[in-house]
PDB file of C-alpha atoms in Angstrom:
ATOM      1  CA  LYS A  19       5.353  -3.534  19.235  1.00 76.00           C
ATOM      2  CA  ASN A  20       3.738  -1.290  16.632  1.00 77.00           C
ATOM      3  CA  GLN A  21       0.852  -3.112  15.017  1.00 91.00           C
ATOM      4  CA  VAL A  22      -2.267  -2.530  12.959  1.00 96.00           C
ATOM      5  CA  GLU A  23      -5.132  -5.005  13.383  1.00 96.00           C
ATOM      6  CA  GLN A  24      -8.179  -5.047  11.120  1.00 97.00           C
ATOM      7  CA  SER A  25     -11.522  -6.746  11.541  1.00 96.00           C
ATOM      8  CA  PRO A  26     -13.328  -8.563  10.230  1.00 97.00           C
ATOM      9  CA  GLN A  27     -10.891 -10.466   8.032  1.00 96.00           C
ATOM     10  CA  SER A  28     -13.614 -10.881   5.422  1.00 97.00           C
ATOM     11  CA  LEU A  29     -17.181  -9.674   4.989  1.00 97.00           C
ATOM     12  CA  ILE A  30     -20.011 -10.449   2.592  1.00 98.00           C
ATOM     13  CA  ILE A  31     -22.920  -8.035   2.207  1.00 97.00           C
ATOM     14  CA  LEU A  32     -25.779  -7.532  -0.223  1.00 97.00           C
ATOM     15  CA  GLU A  33     -25.771  -4.676  -2.688  1.00 97.00           C
ATOM     16  CA  GLY A  34     -27.309  -1.538  -1.242  1.00 97.00           C
ATOM     17  CA  LYS A  35     -26.509  -2.396   2.372  1.00 97.00           C
ATOM     18  CA  ASN A  36     -24.161  -0.459   4.653  1.00 97.00           C
ATOM     19  CA  CYS A  37     -21.114  -1.879   6.401  1.00 97.00           C
ATOM     20  CA  THR A  38     -18.399  -0.811   8.819  1.00 98.00           C
ATOM     21  CA  LEU A  39     -14.799  -2.005   8.859  1.00 98.00           C
ATOM     22  CA  GLN A  40     -12.617  -1.688  11.950  1.00 98.00           C
ATOM     23  CA  CYS A  41      -8.955  -0.842  12.486  1.00 98.00           C
ATOM     24  CA  ASN A  42      -7.137  -0.891  15.840  1.00 97.00           C
ATOM     25  CA  TYR A  43      -3.539   0.208  16.116  1.00 96.00           C
ATOM     26  CA  THR A  44      -0.778   0.365  18.687  1.00 94.00           C
ATOM     27  CA  VAL A  45       1.568   2.570  16.646  1.00 90.00           C
ATOM     28  CA  SER A  46       3.260   5.262  18.693  1.00 87.00           C
ATOM     29  CA  PRO A  47       4.008   8.036  18.149  1.00 87.00           C
ATOM     30  CA  PHE A  48       1.094   8.616  15.789  1.00 88.00           C
ATOM     31  CA  SER A  49       1.111  10.895  12.755  1.00 87.00           C
ATOM     32  CA  ASN A  50      -1.757   9.906  10.495  1.00 89.00           C
ATOM     33  CA  LEU A  51      -4.034   7.047   9.493  1.00 93.00           C
ATOM     34  CA  ARG A  52      -4.937   6.146   5.927  1.00 93.00           C
ATOM     35  CA  TRP A  53      -7.515   3.860   4.377  1.00 96.00           C
ATOM     36  CA  TYR A  54      -6.734   2.306   1.007  1.00 96.00           C
ATOM     37  CA  LYS A  55      -8.928   0.301  -1.365  1.00 97.00           C
ATOM     38  CA  GLN A  56      -7.223  -2.492  -3.295  1.00 96.00           C
ATOM     39  CA  ASP A  57      -9.086  -4.176  -6.140  1.00 94.00           C
ATOM     40  CA  THR A  58      -8.037  -7.727  -6.982  1.00 91.00           C
ATOM     41  CA  GLY A  59      -4.825  -7.724  -9.012  1.00 87.00           C
ATOM     42  CA  ARG A  60      -4.342  -3.964  -8.646  1.00 90.00           C
ATOM     43  CA  GLY A  61      -2.380  -1.596  -6.435  1.00 92.00           C
ATOM     44  CA  PRO A  62      -3.976   0.133  -3.413  1.00 94.00           C
ATOM     45  CA  VAL A  63      -5.743   3.455  -4.004  1.00 94.00           C
ATOM     46  CA  SER A  64      -5.988   6.061  -1.238  1.00 92.00           C
ATOM     47  CA  LEU A  65      -9.510   6.734   0.114  1.00 94.00           C
ATOM     48  CA  THR A  66      -8.858   8.988   3.104  1.00 92.00           C
ATOM     49  CA  ILE A  67      -6.054  10.239   5.306  1.00 90.00           C
ATOM     50  CA  MET A  68      -6.596  11.635   8.811  1.00 90.00           C
ATOM     51  CA  THR A  69      -4.323  13.222  11.390  1.00 87.00           C
ATOM     52  CA  PHE A  70      -4.847  12.988  15.167  1.00 82.00           C
ATOM     53  CA  SER A  71      -6.929  16.197  15.167  1.00 86.00           C
ATOM     54  CA  GLU A  72      -9.476  14.884  12.645  1.00 88.00           C
ATOM     55  CA  ASN A  73     -12.390  12.772  13.900  1.00 91.00           C
ATOM     56  CA  THR A  74     -14.129  12.077  10.627  1.00 95.00           C
ATOM     57  CA  LYS A  75     -13.510  12.422   6.916  1.00 94.00           C
ATOM     58  CA  SER A  76     -15.714  11.500   3.973  1.00 94.00           C
ATOM     59  CA  ASN A  77     -14.988  10.566   0.383  1.00 93.00           C
ATOM     60  CA  GLY A  78     -18.277   9.995  -1.419  1.00 95.00           C
ATOM     61  CA  ARG A  79     -19.958   6.940   0.113  1.00 97.00           C
ATOM     62  CA  TYR A  80     -16.912   6.242   2.269  1.00 97.00           C
ATOM     63  CA  THR A  81     -16.689   7.821   5.743  1.00 97.00           C
ATOM     64  CA  ALA A  82     -13.705   7.235   8.006  1.00 97.00           C
ATOM     65  CA  THR A  83     -13.645   7.994  11.717  1.00 97.00           C
ATOM     66  CA  LEU A  84     -10.687   8.224  14.054  1.00 96.00           C
ATOM     67  CA  ASP A  85     -10.476   8.069  17.841  1.00 94.00           C
ATOM     68  CA  ALA A  86      -6.841   8.826  18.649  1.00 90.00           C
ATOM     69  CA  ASP A  87      -7.448   8.267  22.363  1.00 92.00           C
ATOM     70  CA  THR A  88      -8.580   4.661  21.965  1.00 94.00           C
ATOM     71  CA  LYS A  89      -6.428   4.185  18.838  1.00 94.00           C
ATOM     72  CA  GLN A  90      -9.345   3.001  16.761  1.00 96.00           C
ATOM     73  CA  SER A  91     -10.589   3.863  13.304  1.00 97.00           C
ATOM     74  CA  SER A  92     -13.539   2.718  11.255  1.00 98.00           C
ATOM     75  CA  LEU A  93     -14.470   2.908   7.600  1.00 98.00           C
ATOM     76  CA  HIS A  94     -18.197   3.077   6.907  1.00 98.00           C
ATOM     77  CA  ILE A  95     -19.488   2.300   3.432  1.00 98.00           C
ATOM     78  CA  THR A  96     -22.989   3.523   2.616  1.00 97.00           C
ATOM     79  CA  ALA A  97     -25.314   1.985   0.031  1.00 97.00           C
ATOM     80  CA  SER A  98     -22.756  -0.560  -1.141  1.00 97.00           C
ATOM     81  CA  GLN A  99     -22.228  -1.253  -4.826  1.00 97.00           C
ATOM     82  CA  LEU A 100     -20.782  -4.262  -6.615  1.00 97.00           C
ATOM     83  CA  SER A 101     -17.681  -2.170  -7.400  1.00 96.00           C
ATOM     84  CA  ASP A 102     -17.006  -1.844  -3.667  1.00 97.00           C
ATOM     85  CA  SER A 103     -15.855  -5.469  -3.656  1.00 98.00           C
ATOM     86  CA  ALA A 104     -12.177  -5.154  -2.753  1.00 97.00           C
ATOM     87  CA  SER A 105      -9.674  -5.362   0.084  1.00 97.00           C
ATOM     88  CA  TYR A 106      -9.671  -2.342   2.401  1.00 98.00           C
ATOM     89  CA  ILE A 107      -6.329  -1.669   4.046  1.00 97.00           C
ATOM     90  CA  CYS A 108      -5.675   0.464   7.118  1.00 97.00           C
ATOM     91  CA  VAL A 109      -2.234   2.100   7.235  1.00 94.00           C
ATOM     92  CA  VAL A 110      -0.782   4.059  10.166  1.00 93.00           C
ATOM     93  CA  SER A 111       2.212   6.393   9.987  1.00 89.00           C
ATOM     94  CA  ASP A 112       4.425   7.283  12.924  1.00 86.00           C
ATOM     95  CA  ARG A 113       6.574  10.346  13.465  1.00 72.00           C
ATOM     96  CA  GLY A 114       9.754   8.374  14.046  1.00 52.00           C
ATOM     97  CA  SER A 115      11.492   9.581  10.910  1.00 51.00           C
ATOM     98  CA  THR A 116      11.388  12.360   8.348  1.00 53.00           C
ATOM     99  CA  LEU A 117       9.297  10.196   6.083  1.00 61.00           C
ATOM    100  CA  GLY A 118       7.191   8.600   8.792  1.00 69.00           C
ATOM    101  CA  ARG A 119       7.275   4.805   8.789  1.00 81.00           C
ATOM    102  CA  LEU A 120       4.109   3.105   7.535  1.00 88.00           C
ATOM    103  CA  TYR A 121       2.465   0.171   9.315  1.00 92.00           C
ATOM    104  CA  PHE A 122       0.030  -1.843   7.198  1.00 94.00           C
ATOM    105  CA  GLY A 123      -2.909  -3.949   8.316  1.00 96.00           C
ATOM    106  CA  ARG A 124      -3.720  -7.184   6.507  1.00 95.00           C
ATOM    107  CA  GLY A 125      -6.910  -5.752   5.120  1.00 96.00           C
ATOM    108  CA  THR A 126     -10.606  -6.641   5.209  1.00 97.00           C
ATOM    109  CA  GLN A 127     -11.803  -8.474   2.116  1.00 97.00           C
ATOM    110  CA  LEU A 128     -15.264  -7.108   1.267  1.00 98.00           C
ATOM    111  CA  THR A 129     -17.537  -8.917  -1.170  1.00 98.00           C
ATOM    112  CA  VAL A 130     -20.749  -7.278  -2.328  1.00 98.00           C
ATOM    113  CA  TRP A 131     -23.348  -9.646  -3.762  1.00 97.00           C
ATOM    114  CA  PRO A 132     -26.169  -8.574  -6.084  1.00 95.00           C
TER     115      PRO A 132
ATOM    116  CA  GLU B  16      -2.052  12.131 -17.089  1.00 56.00           C
ATOM    117  CA  ALA B  17       0.337  11.677 -14.159  1.00 58.00           C
ATOM    118  CA  ASP B  18       0.614   8.065 -13.127  1.00 90.00           C
ATOM    119  CA  ILE B  19       2.888   5.215 -12.058  1.00 94.00           C
ATOM    120  CA  TYR B  20       3.497   2.272 -14.371  1.00 95.00           C
ATOM    121  CA  GLN B  21       4.759  -1.219 -13.694  1.00 97.00           C
ATOM    122  CA  THR B  22       5.840  -3.823 -16.221  1.00 96.00           C
ATOM    123  CA  PRO B  23       5.411  -6.663 -16.661  1.00 96.00           C
ATOM    124  CA  ARG B  24       2.036  -7.136 -14.975  1.00 95.00           C
ATOM    125  CA  TYR B  25       2.504 -10.910 -14.926  1.00 96.00           C
ATOM    126  CA  LEU B  26       5.701 -12.949 -15.249  1.00 96.00           C
ATOM    127  CA  VAL B  27       6.224 -16.719 -15.057  1.00 97.00           C
ATOM    128  CA  ILE B  28       9.846 -17.846 -15.198  1.00 96.00           C
ATOM    129  CA  GLY B  29      12.052 -20.767 -14.293  1.00 95.00           C
ATOM    130  CA  THR B  30      14.395 -21.003 -11.335  1.00 96.00           C
ATOM    131  CA  GLY B  31      17.780 -19.333 -11.797  1.00 95.00           C
ATOM    132  CA  LYS B  32      16.658 -16.729 -14.318  1.00 95.00           C
ATOM    133  CA  LYS B  33      17.492 -13.051 -13.933  1.00 96.00           C
ATOM    134  CA  ILE B  34      14.495 -10.734 -13.947  1.00 96.00           C
ATOM    135  CA  THR B  35      13.935  -6.997 -13.790  1.00 97.00           C
ATOM    136  CA  LEU B  36      10.646  -5.433 -12.761  1.00 97.00           C
ATOM    137  CA  GLU B  37      10.216  -1.963 -14.196  1.00 97.00           C
ATOM    138  CA  CYS B  38       8.596   0.998 -12.422  1.00 98.00           C
ATOM    139  CA  SER B  39       8.183   4.486 -13.828  1.00 97.00           C
ATOM    140  CA  GLN B  40       6.251   7.500 -12.569  1.00 95.00           C
ATOM    141  CA  THR B  41       5.356  10.717 -14.340  1.00 91.00           C
ATOM    142  CA  MET B  42       4.398  12.745 -11.248  1.00 88.00           C
ATOM    143  CA  GLY B  43       7.856  14.151 -10.492  1.00 87.00           C
ATOM    144  CA  HIS B  44       7.850  12.442  -7.089  1.00 89.00           C
ATOM    145  CA  ASP B  45      11.204  12.313  -5.328  1.00 89.00           C
ATOM    146  CA  LYS B  46      10.451   9.257  -3.149  1.00 90.00           C
ATOM    147  CA  MET B  47       9.864   5.769  -4.538  1.00 93.00           C
ATOM    148  CA  TYR B  48       9.237   2.414  -2.867  1.00 94.00           C
ATOM    149  CA  TRP B  49       8.995  -1.312  -3.563  1.00 96.00           C
ATOM    150  CA  TYR B  50       6.597  -3.433  -1.504  1.00 96.00           C
ATOM    151  CA  GLN B  51       6.071  -7.188  -1.480  1.00 96.00           C
ATOM    152  CA  GLN B  52       2.576  -8.558  -0.861  1.00 95.00           C
ATOM    153  CA  ASP B  53       1.438 -12.149  -0.427  1.00 93.00           C
ATOM    154  CA  PRO B  54      -2.264 -13.145  -0.444  1.00 88.00           C
ATOM    155  CA  GLY B  55      -4.059 -12.160   2.757  1.00 86.00           C
ATOM    156  CA  MET B  56      -0.937 -10.577   4.199  1.00 90.00           C
ATOM    157  CA  GLU B  57       0.161  -7.010   4.800  1.00 91.00           C
ATOM    158  CA  LEU B  58       2.469  -5.117   2.477  1.00 93.00           C
ATOM    159  CA  HIS B  59       6.138  -5.313   3.398  1.00 93.00           C
ATOM    160  CA  LEU B  60       8.636  -2.606   2.396  1.00 93.00           C
ATOM    161  CA  ILE B  61      11.678  -4.137   0.674  1.00 94.00           C
ATOM    162  CA  HIS B  62      13.385  -1.073  -0.872  1.00 95.00           C
ATOM    163  CA  TYR B  63      12.982   2.695  -0.955  1.00 93.00           C
ATOM    164  CA  SER B  64      14.673   5.731  -2.462  1.00 93.00           C
ATOM    165  CA  TYR B  65      14.674   9.394  -1.408  1.00 89.00           C
ATOM    166  CA  GLY B  66      16.007  10.554  -4.779  1.00 91.00           C
ATOM    167  CA  VAL B  67      18.503   9.938  -7.547  1.00 93.00           C
ATOM    168  CA  ASN B  68      21.456   7.742  -6.491  1.00 93.00           C
ATOM    169  CA  SER B  69      19.781   7.100  -3.114  1.00 92.00           C
ATOM    170  CA  THR B  70      18.545   3.587  -2.270  1.00 94.00           C
ATOM    171  CA  GLU B  71      17.886   1.891   1.064  1.00 92.00           C
ATOM    172  CA  LYS B  72      16.752  -1.552   2.168  1.00 91.00           C
ATOM    173  CA  GLY B  73      13.348  -1.781   3.769  1.00 88.00           C
ATOM    174  CA  ASP B  74      11.960  -3.736   6.694  1.00 83.00           C
ATOM    175  CA  LEU B  75      11.748  -7.082   4.924  1.00 82.00           C
ATOM    176  CA  SER B  76      15.005  -8.697   3.875  1.00 79.00           C
ATOM    177  CA  SER B  77      15.075  -9.267   0.135  1.00 82.00           C
ATOM    178  CA  GLU B  78      17.607 -10.740  -2.259  1.00 88.00           C
ATOM    179  CA  SER B  79      16.535  -8.218  -4.863  1.00 92.00           C
ATOM    180  CA  THR B  80      18.430  -5.025  -5.716  1.00 94.00           C
ATOM    181  CA  VAL B  81      17.246  -1.641  -6.957  1.00 96.00           C
ATOM    182  CA  SER B  82      18.726   1.388  -8.695  1.00 95.00           C
ATOM    183  CA  ARG B  83      17.668   5.041  -9.049  1.00 96.00           C
ATOM    184  CA  ILE B  84      19.584   6.626 -11.900  1.00 96.00           C
ATOM    185  CA  ARG B  85      16.679   8.808 -13.009  1.00 95.00           C
ATOM    186  CA  THR B  86      13.993  10.435 -10.854  1.00 93.00           C
ATOM    187  CA  GLU B  87      11.162   8.752 -12.704  1.00 95.00           C
ATOM    188  CA  HIS B  88      12.604   5.226 -12.903  1.00 97.00           C
ATOM    189  CA  PHE B  89      13.069   2.679 -10.061  1.00 97.00           C
ATOM    190  CA  PRO B  90      13.684  -0.856 -11.390  1.00 97.00           C
ATOM    191  CA  LEU B  91      13.966  -3.947  -9.178  1.00 97.00           C
ATOM    192  CA  THR B  92      16.260  -6.821 -10.157  1.00 96.00           C
ATOM    193  CA  LEU B  93      16.538 -10.447  -9.056  1.00 94.00           C
ATOM    194  CA  GLU B  94      19.827 -11.973 -10.251  1.00 93.00           C
ATOM    195  CA  SER B  95      18.707 -15.583  -9.759  1.00 94.00           C
ATOM    196  CA  ALA B  96      14.993 -16.143  -9.173  1.00 94.00           C
ATOM    197  CA  ARG B  97      13.802 -18.916  -6.847  1.00 94.00           C
ATOM    198  CA  PRO B  98      10.301 -20.249  -6.058  1.00 95.00           C
ATOM    199  CA  SER B  99      10.463 -18.380  -2.716  1.00 93.00           C
ATOM    200  CA  HIS B 100      10.468 -15.130  -4.712  1.00 94.00           C
ATOM    201  CA  THR B 101       6.960 -15.854  -5.990  1.00 96.00           C
ATOM    202  CA  SER B 102       4.865 -12.888  -4.876  1.00 95.00           C
ATOM    203  CA  GLN B 103       3.157  -9.651  -5.888  1.00 96.00           C
ATOM    204  CA  TYR B 104       5.548  -6.697  -6.130  1.00 97.00           C
ATOM    205  CA  LEU B 105       4.058  -3.204  -5.795  1.00 97.00           C
ATOM    206  CA  CYS B 106       5.889  -0.006  -6.692  1.00 97.00           C
ATOM    207  CA  ALA B 107       4.823   3.315  -5.152  1.00 95.00           C
ATOM    208  CA  SER B 108       5.904   6.933  -5.133  1.00 93.00           C
ATOM    209  CA  SER B 109       5.280  10.015  -3.009  1.00 88.00           C
ATOM    210  CA  GLY B 110       6.298  13.659  -2.717  1.00 78.00           C
ATOM    211  CA  PHE B 111       5.218  17.033  -4.105  1.00 60.00           C
ATOM    212  CA  PRO B 112       2.639  17.668  -5.425  1.00 50.00           C
ATOM    213  CA  GLY B 113       1.153  14.632  -3.603  1.00 49.00           C
ATOM    214  CA  ARG B 114       1.651  16.090  -0.141  1.00 50.00           C
ATOM    215  CA  THR B 115      -1.558  16.755   1.829  1.00 50.00           C
ATOM    216  CA  PRO B 116      -2.208  20.035   3.692  1.00 48.00           C
ATOM    217  CA  SER B 117      -1.128  18.280   6.884  1.00 50.00           C
ATOM    218  CA  GLY B 118       2.225  17.493   5.319  1.00 51.00           C
ATOM    219  CA  ALA B 119       1.737  13.748   5.086  1.00 59.00           C
ATOM    220  CA  ASN B 120       3.190  11.911   2.123  1.00 69.00           C
ATOM    221  CA  VAL B 121       0.432  10.106   0.273  1.00 80.00           C
ATOM    222  CA  LEU B 122       1.612   7.039  -1.612  1.00 89.00           C
ATOM    223  CA  THR B 123       0.494   6.415  -5.171  1.00 91.00           C
ATOM    224  CA  PHE B 124       0.791   2.736  -6.100  1.00 94.00           C
ATOM    225  CA  GLY B 125       1.311   1.042  -9.428  1.00 95.00           C
ATOM    226  CA  ALA B 126      -0.891  -1.851 -10.533  1.00 95.00           C
ATOM    227  CA  GLY B 127       1.706  -4.391  -9.396  1.00 96.00           C
ATOM    228  CA  SER B 128       3.815  -7.146 -10.958  1.00 97.00           C
ATOM    229  CA  ARG B 129       2.766 -10.715 -10.202  1.00 96.00           C
ATOM    230  CA  LEU B 130       5.896 -12.921 -10.268  1.00 96.00           C
ATOM    231  CA  THR B 131       5.719 -16.718 -10.348  1.00 96.00           C
ATOM    232  CA  VAL B 132       8.959 -18.695 -10.236  1.00 96.00           C
ATOM    233  CA  LEU B 133       8.656 -22.367 -11.156  1.00 95.00           C
TER     234      LEU B 133
END
């Protein structure tokens, strides 16, 4: 069964600290993995997208890594800010169709305290 | 500025009412989607469209219906709302020029419509 599991379910950190969010998937075949940020009451916004040949990709203070062999990805946030408080969603796409079906994780709810 | 718009943002209605959630995008994307999201849960695809006059049901069974008469417009309709329809509904689109160098379709989401049926 194709699944995307994220951990932890929720996380609280102090402003300025770093944190790492995890995503494990069983989706096969694999096309790409995306990380989205979803602020409360808003739609998800794309942070990064990686194919199987990419090991790491950065977007400002956000750095995503991908290990296609172990089917794991992580999202590292450096020097957290209050505005980083949001849900971070891992999404995996397969190659089963022209569009590529998307499998969503339930997200990690990050709270940054001052 | 190219974007995707959803209205209304919040809607509280009584059981049995007919409602339409509007979704419009100005990016010229050919593909559009409707997702349903409950708190703490993953997004579930309920409808999608590859282009004008093309609509398909998604993975999650839904009593809602959609139409795609114009490229930029993808409204979702519930003929008779029930409390079980209470949820967040997210509209998204993808296609050129949103395609990455690897060819992957990147979804652009609207802000969502929060529906509460009493």
